[in-house]
Coordinates of C-alpha atoms and ligand atoms in Angstrom, one line a residue:
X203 CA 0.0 0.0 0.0
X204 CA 2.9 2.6 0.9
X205 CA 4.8 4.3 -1.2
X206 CA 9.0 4.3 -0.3
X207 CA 8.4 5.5 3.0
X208 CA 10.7 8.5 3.6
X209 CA 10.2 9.9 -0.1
X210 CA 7.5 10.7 -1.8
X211 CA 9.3 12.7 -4.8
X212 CA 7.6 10.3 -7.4
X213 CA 4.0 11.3 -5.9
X214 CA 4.7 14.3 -6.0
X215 CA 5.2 14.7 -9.8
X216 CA 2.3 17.4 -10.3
X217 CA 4.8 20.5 -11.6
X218 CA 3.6 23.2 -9.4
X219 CA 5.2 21.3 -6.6
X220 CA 8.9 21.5 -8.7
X221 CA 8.1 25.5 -8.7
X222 CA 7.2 25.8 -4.9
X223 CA 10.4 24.1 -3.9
X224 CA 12.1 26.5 -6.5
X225 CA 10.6 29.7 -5.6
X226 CA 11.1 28.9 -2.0
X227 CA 14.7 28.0 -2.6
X228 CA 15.1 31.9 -4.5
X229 CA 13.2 33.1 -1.4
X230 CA 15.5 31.3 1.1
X231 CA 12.6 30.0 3.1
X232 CA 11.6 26.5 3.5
X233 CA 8.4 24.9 2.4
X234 CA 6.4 21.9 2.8
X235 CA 3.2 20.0 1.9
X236 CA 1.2 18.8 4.8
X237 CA -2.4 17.1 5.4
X238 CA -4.8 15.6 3.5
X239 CA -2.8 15.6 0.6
X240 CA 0.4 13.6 2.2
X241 CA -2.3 11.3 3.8
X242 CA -4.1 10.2 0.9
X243 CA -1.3 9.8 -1.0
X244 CA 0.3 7.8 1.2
X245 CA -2.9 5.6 1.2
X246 CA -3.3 5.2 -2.3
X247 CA -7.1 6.9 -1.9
X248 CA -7.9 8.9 -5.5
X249 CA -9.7 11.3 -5.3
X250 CA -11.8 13.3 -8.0
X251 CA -11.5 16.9 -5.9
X252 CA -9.1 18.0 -3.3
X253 CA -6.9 20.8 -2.4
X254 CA -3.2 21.0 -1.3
X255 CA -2.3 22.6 1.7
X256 CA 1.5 24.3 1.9
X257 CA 3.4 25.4 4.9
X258 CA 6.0 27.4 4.2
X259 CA 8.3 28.4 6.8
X260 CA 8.1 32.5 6.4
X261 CA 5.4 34.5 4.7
X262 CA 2.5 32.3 3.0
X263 CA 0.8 35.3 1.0
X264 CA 4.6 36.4 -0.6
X265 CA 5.0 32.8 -2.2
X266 CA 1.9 31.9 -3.0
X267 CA 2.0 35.5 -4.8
X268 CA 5.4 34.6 -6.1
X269 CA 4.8 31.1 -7.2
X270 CA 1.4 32.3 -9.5
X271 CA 3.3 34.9 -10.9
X272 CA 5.8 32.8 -12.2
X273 CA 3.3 30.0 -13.3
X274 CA 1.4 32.4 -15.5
X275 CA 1.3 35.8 -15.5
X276 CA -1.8 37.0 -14.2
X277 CA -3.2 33.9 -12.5
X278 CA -5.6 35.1 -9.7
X279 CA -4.8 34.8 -6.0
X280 CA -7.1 34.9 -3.2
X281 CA -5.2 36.7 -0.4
X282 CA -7.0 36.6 3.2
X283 CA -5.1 38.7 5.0
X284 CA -6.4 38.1 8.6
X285 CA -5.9 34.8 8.7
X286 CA -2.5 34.8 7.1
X287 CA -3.5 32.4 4.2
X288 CA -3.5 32.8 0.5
X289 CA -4.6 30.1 -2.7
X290 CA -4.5 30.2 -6.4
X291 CA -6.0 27.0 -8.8
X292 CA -4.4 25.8 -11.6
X293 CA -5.3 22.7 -13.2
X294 CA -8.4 22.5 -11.6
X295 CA -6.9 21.9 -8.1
X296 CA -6.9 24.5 -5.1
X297 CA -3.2 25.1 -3.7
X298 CA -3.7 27.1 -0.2
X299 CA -0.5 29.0 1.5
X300 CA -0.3 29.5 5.1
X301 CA 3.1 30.3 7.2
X302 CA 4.2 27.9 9.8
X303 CA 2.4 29.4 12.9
X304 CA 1.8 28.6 16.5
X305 CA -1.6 28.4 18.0
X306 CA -2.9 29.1 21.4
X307 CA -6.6 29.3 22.9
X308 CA -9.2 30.6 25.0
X309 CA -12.2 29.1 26.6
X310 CA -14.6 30.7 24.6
X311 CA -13.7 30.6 21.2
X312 CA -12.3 28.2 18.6
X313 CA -10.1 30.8 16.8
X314 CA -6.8 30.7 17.9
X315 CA -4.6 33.2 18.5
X316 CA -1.9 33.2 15.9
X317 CA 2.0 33.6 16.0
X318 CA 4.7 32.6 13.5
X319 CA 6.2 29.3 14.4
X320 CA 8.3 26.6 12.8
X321 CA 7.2 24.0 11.3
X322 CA 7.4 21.8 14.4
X323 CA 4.9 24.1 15.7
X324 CA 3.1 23.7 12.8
X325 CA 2.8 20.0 13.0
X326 CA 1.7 20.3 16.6
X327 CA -1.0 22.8 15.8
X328 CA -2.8 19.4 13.5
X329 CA -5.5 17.6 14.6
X330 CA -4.4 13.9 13.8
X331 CA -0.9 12.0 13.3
X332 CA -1.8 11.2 10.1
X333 CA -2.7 15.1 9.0
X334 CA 0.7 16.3 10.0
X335 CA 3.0 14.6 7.8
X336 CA 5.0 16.6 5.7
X337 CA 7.1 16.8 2.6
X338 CA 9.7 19.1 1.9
X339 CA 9.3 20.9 -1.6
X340 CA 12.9 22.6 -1.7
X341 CA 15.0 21.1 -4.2
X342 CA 17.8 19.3 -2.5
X343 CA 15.1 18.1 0.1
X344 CA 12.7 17.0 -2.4
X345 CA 10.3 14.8 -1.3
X346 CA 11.7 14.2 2.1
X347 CA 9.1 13.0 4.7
X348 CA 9.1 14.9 7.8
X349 CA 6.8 12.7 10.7
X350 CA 7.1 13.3 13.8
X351 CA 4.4 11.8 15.2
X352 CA 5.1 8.6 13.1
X353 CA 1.8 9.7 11.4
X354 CA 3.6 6.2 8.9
X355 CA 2.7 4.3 11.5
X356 CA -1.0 5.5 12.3
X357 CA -1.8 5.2 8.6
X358 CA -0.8 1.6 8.5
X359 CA -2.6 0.4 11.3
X360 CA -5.4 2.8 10.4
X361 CA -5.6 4.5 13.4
X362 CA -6.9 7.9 14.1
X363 CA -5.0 9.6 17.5
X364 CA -4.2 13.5 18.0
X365 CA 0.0 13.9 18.1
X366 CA -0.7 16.2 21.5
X367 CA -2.6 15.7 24.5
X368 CA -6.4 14.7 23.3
X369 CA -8.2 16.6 26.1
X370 CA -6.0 19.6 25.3
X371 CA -6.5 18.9 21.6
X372 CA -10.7 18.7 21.6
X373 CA -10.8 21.6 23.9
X374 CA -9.1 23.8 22.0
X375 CA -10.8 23.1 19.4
X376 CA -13.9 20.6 19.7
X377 CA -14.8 20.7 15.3
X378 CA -11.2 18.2 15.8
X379 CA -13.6 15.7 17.7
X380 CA -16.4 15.6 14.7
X381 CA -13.2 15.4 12.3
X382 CA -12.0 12.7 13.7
X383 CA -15.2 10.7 13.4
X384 CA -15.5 11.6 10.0
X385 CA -12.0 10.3 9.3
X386 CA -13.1 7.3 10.8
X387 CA -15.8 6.9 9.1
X388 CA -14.2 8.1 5.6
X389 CA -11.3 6.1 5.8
X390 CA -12.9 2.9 7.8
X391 CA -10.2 4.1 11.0
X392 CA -10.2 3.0 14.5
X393 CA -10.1 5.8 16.8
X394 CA -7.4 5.4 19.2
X395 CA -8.7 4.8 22.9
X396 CA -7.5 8.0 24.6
X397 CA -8.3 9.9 22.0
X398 CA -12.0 8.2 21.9
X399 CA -12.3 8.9 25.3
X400 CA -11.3 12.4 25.3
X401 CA -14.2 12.7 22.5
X402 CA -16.2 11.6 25.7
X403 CA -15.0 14.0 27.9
X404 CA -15.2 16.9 25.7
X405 CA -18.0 16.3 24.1
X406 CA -19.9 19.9 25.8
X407 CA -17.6 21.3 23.6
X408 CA -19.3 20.5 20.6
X409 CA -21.3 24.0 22.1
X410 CA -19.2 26.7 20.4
X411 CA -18.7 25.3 17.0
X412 CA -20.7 26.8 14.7
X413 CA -23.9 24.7 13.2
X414 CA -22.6 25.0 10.1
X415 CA -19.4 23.5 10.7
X416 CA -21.7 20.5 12.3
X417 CA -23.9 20.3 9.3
X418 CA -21.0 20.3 7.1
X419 CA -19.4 17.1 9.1
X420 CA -22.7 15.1 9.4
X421 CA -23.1 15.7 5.7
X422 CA -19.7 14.4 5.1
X423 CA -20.2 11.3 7.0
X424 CA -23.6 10.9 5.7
X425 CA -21.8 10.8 2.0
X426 CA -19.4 7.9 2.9
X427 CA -20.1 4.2 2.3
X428 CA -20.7 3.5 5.8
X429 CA -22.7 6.1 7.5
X430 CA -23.6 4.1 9.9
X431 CA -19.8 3.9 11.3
X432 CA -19.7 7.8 12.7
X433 CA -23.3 7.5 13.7
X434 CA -22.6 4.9 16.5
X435 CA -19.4 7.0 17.3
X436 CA -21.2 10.4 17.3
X437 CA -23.6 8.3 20.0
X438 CA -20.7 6.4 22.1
X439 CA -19.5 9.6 22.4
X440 CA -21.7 11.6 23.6
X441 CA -21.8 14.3 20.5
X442 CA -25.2 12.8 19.0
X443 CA -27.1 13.6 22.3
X444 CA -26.1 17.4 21.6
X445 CA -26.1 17.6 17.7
X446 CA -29.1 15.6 16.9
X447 CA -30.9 14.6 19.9
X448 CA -34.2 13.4 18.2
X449 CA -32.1 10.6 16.6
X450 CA -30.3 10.1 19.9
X451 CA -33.7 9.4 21.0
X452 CA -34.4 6.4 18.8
X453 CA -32.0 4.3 21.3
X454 CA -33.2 1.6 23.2
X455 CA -35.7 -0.8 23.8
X456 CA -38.4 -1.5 26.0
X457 CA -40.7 -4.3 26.9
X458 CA -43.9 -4.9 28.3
X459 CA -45.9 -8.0 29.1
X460 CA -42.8 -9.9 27.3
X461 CA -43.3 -7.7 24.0
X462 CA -40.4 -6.0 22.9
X463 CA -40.0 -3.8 20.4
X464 CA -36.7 -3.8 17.5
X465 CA -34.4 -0.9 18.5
X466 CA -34.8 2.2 16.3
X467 CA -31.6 3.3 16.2
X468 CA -30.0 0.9 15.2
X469 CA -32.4 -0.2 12.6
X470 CA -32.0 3.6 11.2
X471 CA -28.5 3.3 11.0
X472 CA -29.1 -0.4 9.0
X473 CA -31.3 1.5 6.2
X474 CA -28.8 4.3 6.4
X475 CA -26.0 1.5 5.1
X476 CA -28.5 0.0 2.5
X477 CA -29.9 2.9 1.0
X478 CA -26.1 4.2 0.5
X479 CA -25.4 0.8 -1.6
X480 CA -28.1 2.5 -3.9
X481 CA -27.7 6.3 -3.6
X482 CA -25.8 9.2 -3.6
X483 CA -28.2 11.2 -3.1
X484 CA -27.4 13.4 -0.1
X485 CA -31.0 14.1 0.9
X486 CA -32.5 10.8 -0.1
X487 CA -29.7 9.4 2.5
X488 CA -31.2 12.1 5.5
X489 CA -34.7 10.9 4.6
X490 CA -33.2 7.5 5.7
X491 CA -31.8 8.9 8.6
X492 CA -34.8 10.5 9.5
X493 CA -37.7 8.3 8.5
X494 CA -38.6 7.1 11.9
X495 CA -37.8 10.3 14.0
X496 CA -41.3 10.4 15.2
X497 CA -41.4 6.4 16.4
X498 CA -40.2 7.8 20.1
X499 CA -42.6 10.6 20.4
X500 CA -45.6 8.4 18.4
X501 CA -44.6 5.2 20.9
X502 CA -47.7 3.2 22.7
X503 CA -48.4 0.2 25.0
X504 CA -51.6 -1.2 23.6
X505 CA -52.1 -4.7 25.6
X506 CA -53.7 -6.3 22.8
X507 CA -51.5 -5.1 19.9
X508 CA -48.6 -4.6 21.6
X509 CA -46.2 -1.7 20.4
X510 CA -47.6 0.9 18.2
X511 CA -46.3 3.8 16.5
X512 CA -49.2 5.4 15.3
X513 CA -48.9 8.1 12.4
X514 CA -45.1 8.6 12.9
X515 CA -44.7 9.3 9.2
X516 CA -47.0 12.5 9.8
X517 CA -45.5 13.4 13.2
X518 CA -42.1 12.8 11.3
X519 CA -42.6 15.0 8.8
X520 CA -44.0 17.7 11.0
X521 CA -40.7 17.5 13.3
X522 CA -38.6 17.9 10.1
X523 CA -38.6 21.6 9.8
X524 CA -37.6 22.7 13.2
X525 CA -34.5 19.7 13.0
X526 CA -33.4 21.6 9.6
X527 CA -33.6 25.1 10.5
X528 CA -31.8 24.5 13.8
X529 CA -28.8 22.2 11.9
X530 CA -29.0 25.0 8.9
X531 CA -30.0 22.6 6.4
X532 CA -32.1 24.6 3.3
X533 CA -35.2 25.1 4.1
X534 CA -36.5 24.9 0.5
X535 CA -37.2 22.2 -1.7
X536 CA -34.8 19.8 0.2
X537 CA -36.4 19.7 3.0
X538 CA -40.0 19.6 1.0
X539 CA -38.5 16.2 -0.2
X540 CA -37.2 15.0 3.1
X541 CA -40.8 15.5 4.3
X542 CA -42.6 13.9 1.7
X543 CA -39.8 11.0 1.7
X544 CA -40.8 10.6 5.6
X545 CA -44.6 11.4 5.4
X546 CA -45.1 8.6 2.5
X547 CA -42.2 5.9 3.6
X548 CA -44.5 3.2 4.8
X549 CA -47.3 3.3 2.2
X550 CA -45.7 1.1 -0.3
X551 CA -44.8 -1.8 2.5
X552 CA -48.6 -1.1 3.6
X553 CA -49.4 -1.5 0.0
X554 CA -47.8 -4.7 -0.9
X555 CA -48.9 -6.4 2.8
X556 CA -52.1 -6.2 1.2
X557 CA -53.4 -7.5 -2.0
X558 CA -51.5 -4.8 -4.6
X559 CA -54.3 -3.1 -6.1
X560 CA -54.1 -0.7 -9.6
X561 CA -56.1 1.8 -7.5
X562 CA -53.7 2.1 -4.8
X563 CA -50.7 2.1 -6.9
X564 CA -52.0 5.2 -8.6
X565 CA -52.8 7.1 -5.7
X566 CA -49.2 6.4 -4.6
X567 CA -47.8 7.5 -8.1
X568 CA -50.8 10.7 -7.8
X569 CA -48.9 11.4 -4.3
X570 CA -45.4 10.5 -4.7
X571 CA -44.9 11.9 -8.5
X572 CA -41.1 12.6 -9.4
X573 CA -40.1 11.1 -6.3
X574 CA -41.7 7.7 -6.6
X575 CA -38.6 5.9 -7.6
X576 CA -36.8 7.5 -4.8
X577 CA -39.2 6.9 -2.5
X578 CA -39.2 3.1 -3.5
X579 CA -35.5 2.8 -2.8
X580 CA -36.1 3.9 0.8
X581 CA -38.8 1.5 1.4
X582 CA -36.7 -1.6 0.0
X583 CA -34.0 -0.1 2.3
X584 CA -36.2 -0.3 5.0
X585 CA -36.9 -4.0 5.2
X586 CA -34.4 -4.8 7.6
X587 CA -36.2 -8.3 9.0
X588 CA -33.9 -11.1 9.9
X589 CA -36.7 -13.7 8.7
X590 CA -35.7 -14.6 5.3
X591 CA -38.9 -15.8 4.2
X592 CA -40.6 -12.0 5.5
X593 CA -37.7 -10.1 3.2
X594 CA -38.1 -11.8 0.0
X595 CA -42.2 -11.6 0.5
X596 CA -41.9 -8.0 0.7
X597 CA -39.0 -8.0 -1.8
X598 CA -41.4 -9.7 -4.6
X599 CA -44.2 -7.8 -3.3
X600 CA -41.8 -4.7 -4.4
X601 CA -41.4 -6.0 -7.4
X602 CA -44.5 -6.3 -8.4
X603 CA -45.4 -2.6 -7.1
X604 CA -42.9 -1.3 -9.1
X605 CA -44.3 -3.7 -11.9
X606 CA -47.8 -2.0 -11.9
X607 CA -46.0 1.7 -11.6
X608 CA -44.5 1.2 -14.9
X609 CA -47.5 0.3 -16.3
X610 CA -50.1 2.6 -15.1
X611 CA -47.6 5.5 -15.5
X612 CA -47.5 4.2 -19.2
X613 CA -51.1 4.2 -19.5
X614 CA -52.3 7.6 -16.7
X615 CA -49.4 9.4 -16.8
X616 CA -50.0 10.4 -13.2
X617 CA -46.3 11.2 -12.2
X618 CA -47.2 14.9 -12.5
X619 CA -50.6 15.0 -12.4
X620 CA -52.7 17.9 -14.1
X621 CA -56.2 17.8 -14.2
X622 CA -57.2 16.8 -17.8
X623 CA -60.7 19.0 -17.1
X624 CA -60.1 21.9 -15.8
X625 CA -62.3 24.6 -13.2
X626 CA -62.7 27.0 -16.0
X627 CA -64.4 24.5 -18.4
X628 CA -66.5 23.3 -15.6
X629 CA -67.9 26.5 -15.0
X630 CA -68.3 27.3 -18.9
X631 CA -70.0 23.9 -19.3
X632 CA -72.2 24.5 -16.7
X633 CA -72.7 28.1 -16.6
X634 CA -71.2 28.2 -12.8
X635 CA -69.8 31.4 -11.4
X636 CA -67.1 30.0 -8.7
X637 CA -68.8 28.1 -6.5
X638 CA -68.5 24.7 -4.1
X639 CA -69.6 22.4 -7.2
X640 CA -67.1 23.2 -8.9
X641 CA -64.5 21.6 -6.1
X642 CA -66.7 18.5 -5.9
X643 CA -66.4 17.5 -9.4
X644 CA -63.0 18.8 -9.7
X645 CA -62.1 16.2 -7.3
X646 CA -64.9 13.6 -8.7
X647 CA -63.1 13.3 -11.8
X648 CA -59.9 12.7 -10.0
X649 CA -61.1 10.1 -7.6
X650 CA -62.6 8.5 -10.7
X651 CA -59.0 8.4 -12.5
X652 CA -57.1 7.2 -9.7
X653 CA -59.7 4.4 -8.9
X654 CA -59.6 3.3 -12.1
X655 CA -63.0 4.5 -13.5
X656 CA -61.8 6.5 -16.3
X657 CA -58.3 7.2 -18.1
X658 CA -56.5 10.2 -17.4
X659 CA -57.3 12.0 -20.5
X660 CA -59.6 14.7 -21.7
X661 CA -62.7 13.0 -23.7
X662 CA -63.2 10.4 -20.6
X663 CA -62.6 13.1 -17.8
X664 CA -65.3 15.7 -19.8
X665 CA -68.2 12.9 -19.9
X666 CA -67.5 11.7 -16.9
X667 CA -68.1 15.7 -15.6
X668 CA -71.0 15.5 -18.1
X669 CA -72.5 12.5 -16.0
X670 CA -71.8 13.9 -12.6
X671 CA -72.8 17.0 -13.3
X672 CA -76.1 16.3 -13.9
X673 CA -76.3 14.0 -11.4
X674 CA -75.8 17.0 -8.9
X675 CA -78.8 19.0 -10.4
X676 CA -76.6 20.6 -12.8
X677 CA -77.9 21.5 -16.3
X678 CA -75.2 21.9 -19.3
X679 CA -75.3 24.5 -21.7
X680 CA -76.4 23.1 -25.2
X681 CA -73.4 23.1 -27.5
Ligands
ATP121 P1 -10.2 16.7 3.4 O1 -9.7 17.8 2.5 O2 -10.3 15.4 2.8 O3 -11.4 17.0 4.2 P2 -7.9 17.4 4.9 O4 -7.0 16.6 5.9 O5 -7.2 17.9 3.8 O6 -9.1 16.4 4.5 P3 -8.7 20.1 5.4 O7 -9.9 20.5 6.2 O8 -8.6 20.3 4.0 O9 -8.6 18.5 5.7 O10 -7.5 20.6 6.3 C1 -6.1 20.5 5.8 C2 -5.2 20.2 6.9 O11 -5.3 21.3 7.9 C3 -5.5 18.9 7.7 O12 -4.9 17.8 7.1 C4 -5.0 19.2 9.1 O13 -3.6 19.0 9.1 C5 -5.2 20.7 9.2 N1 -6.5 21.0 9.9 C6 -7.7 21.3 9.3 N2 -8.6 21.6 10.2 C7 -8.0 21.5 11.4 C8 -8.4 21.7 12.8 N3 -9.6 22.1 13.1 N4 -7.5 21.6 13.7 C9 -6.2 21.2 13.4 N5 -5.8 21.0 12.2 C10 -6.6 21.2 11.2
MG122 MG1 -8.0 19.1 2.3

């Protein structure tokens, strides 16, 4: 898996790396590429985007500035002068400058206060062993490996620890404990035990990092293979109790009368891992996180049923808006589709547990409409039964829904359903001003579509009005 372990010069064959190391060399200062970069090459992991960080021993602005210059003339730099940092792109990847700096902290805040440092510094200042490595980019160094905190021998035995006190570390700044489970849970790591237990002991923390910052972690564990991996960590820890307490919630289980019922959380986290097999779908994945929020708040002891969770999709979806606007999800169509995923995610199990009727299919096409394919995936995600013989009913039973989809959507084209009559030719026909009538057969004709009565299409819907309409004591104009 590694590469010759004190040089990297053959990874390192992209040529802005040749220029650093010369333009440092002109400058007299001494320069280095550190983090992700070093790690995943070290691991072998390609990747499609990533950035490059560089350390340079002096001023970051000056060679980044110096460096561009001398790549092309007039390639763009992004210069932030408070935070000492500065980044050009070239070749579609992000190189970022910073000068080797010392941190130190204060309770309230995770910004640090800044000095310039050495590079030893530097490498303390990192949150893991295996984000400090660096490689010198001067030219009689080239490629030499500089590891401390034998970083080498972390990423072997794939193990994520902080080179510094962990307690020190967290508190300083506590983002470094949702890092490190996202690591994990990226790169399929172990957490070292002091550092997991530091997690623990910081885990309050997690109080002054910004939501954003949060969001932006769960949403980067939620996009690995394995979600479920820094969702039990986030929970052993202590963090998801703070972060997302409603799925916290879903722990446990309880029994009564010797009924017990399956542990929710657990069970989440399971069609969390299947649905990612099947998506990448970032919200389609938080709809499986979230599909049985509701279960502890909807949970009942009924003697002769035993455990119910009444209406929990409802509840669910009703819970959904104050969980994204305090995490700072969007609160626009994403969340529209998280709610509908969790306010419809039982109906096709209820569907095929019964006989799987053409009527019921449609209204679940009429309801679901672009989504319907999605929303299947989370269903067949959500069969997580050990009883063989249950799965592959419901699996067949799937089947067959998704059978009778294609075919009604071939023949009703409901996905997007639009009234084939329409309120205005209702009223002309029958010589209505707006009134209540007009509702009822508006949704007449519709129940008559979806049942099966009529086809979806003009001529049927317009006699079937016709009909109904008189019926109701309504007269049609002569045409
Ligand atoms: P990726 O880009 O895949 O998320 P990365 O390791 O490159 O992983 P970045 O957020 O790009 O992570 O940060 C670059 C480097 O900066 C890290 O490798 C680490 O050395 C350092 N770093 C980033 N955030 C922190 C932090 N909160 N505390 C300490 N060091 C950090
Ligand atoms: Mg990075």
């Amino acid at each position: 898996m590694m590469p010759e372990r004190h040089n990297l010069k053959d990874s390192l064959t992209h040529p802005v790396f040749k220029q650093i190391g010369k333009v440092s060399d002109q400058l007299g200062v001494e320069t280095y590429v550190v983090g992700g970069f070093v790690r995943d090459v070290l691991l072998g992991r390609k990747r499609e985007v990533f950035d490059v960080d560089i350390v340079t021993v002096g001023s970051g602005i000056d060679l980044a500035t110096k460096v561009a210059a001398s790549l092309r003339p007039g390639l763009k730099v992004s210069v932030f002068k408070n935070f000492g940092t500065a980044m050009f792109r070239f070749n579609d990847i992000d190189f970022e400058f910073v000068g080797a700096r010392r941190e130190s902290y204060r309770q309230e805040s995770r910004k640090p206060i800044v000095e310039d440092g050495t590079l030893e510094d530097d490498q303390n200042r990192r949150d893991f062993t295996i984000n400090a490595l660096a490689v010198c980019l001067n030219e009689s160094r080239f490629g030499e490996l500089l590891d401390p905190f034998n970083g080498i021998g972390d990423l072997e035995n794939k193990i994520i620890k902080t080179p510094l006190a962990p307690e020190i570390t967290f508190s300083d700044d506590p983002l470094r404990m949702l890092r490190a489970i996202r690591f994990a849970t990226q790169l399929d790591f172990m957490i070292e035990e002091k550092t997991l237990e530091a997690i623990q002991s910081q885990c309050k923390r997690v109080e002054i990092v910004s939501k954003e910052r949060i969001t932006d972690e769960i949403n980067k564990i939620m996009l690995t293979p394995n979600p479920s991996i820094g969702f039990k960590l986030l929970e052993k820890t202590g963090l998801l109790a703070i972060i997302l307490p409603e799925v916290q919630k879903l722990k446990g289980r309880e029994t009564k009368n010797g009924i017990g019922h399956k542990d929710n959380f657990y069970h989440t986290l399971e069609v969390l891992d299947r649905i990612s097999v099947n998506t990448d779908n970032l919200w389609l994945r938080w709809s499986a996180l979230l599909h049985d929020i509701a279960k502890p708040v909807t949970k009942r002891f009924d003697p002769r049923v035993g455990w119910t969770f009444h209406a929990h999709n409802f509840v669910g979806e009703k819970m959904l808006p104050s969980i994204f606007d305090r995490l700072k999800l969007p609160l626009n169509e994403k969340l529209k589709y998280v709610q509908k995923m969790v306010s419809l995610h039982m109906r096709p199990i209820v569907l095929s547990e019964e006989e799987v009727t053409d009527s019921a299919v449609r209204r679940l096409l009429f309801d679901a409409g672009d989504d319907i394919d999605d929303l299947m995936t989370l269903c067949e995600a959500d069969i997580t039964s050990k009883n063989p013989e249950k799965v592959s009913r419901f699996l067949s039973n799937f089947q067959l829904v998704r059978e009778k989809l294609k075919d009604i959507e071939q023949r009703d084209a409901l996905r997007n359903f639009q009234p084939p009559v329409t309120g205005e030719i209702i009223m002309e026909t029958f010589s209505l001003l707006p009134c209540r009538e007009i509702g009822i057969l508006k949704s007449a004709i519709k129940e008559a579509i979806l049942e099966g009565e009529i086809h979806n299409n003009y001529e049927e819907a317009y006699n079937f009005m016709l009909a109904k309409g008189e019926e109701m004591g309504l007269k049609a104009k002569d045409v």
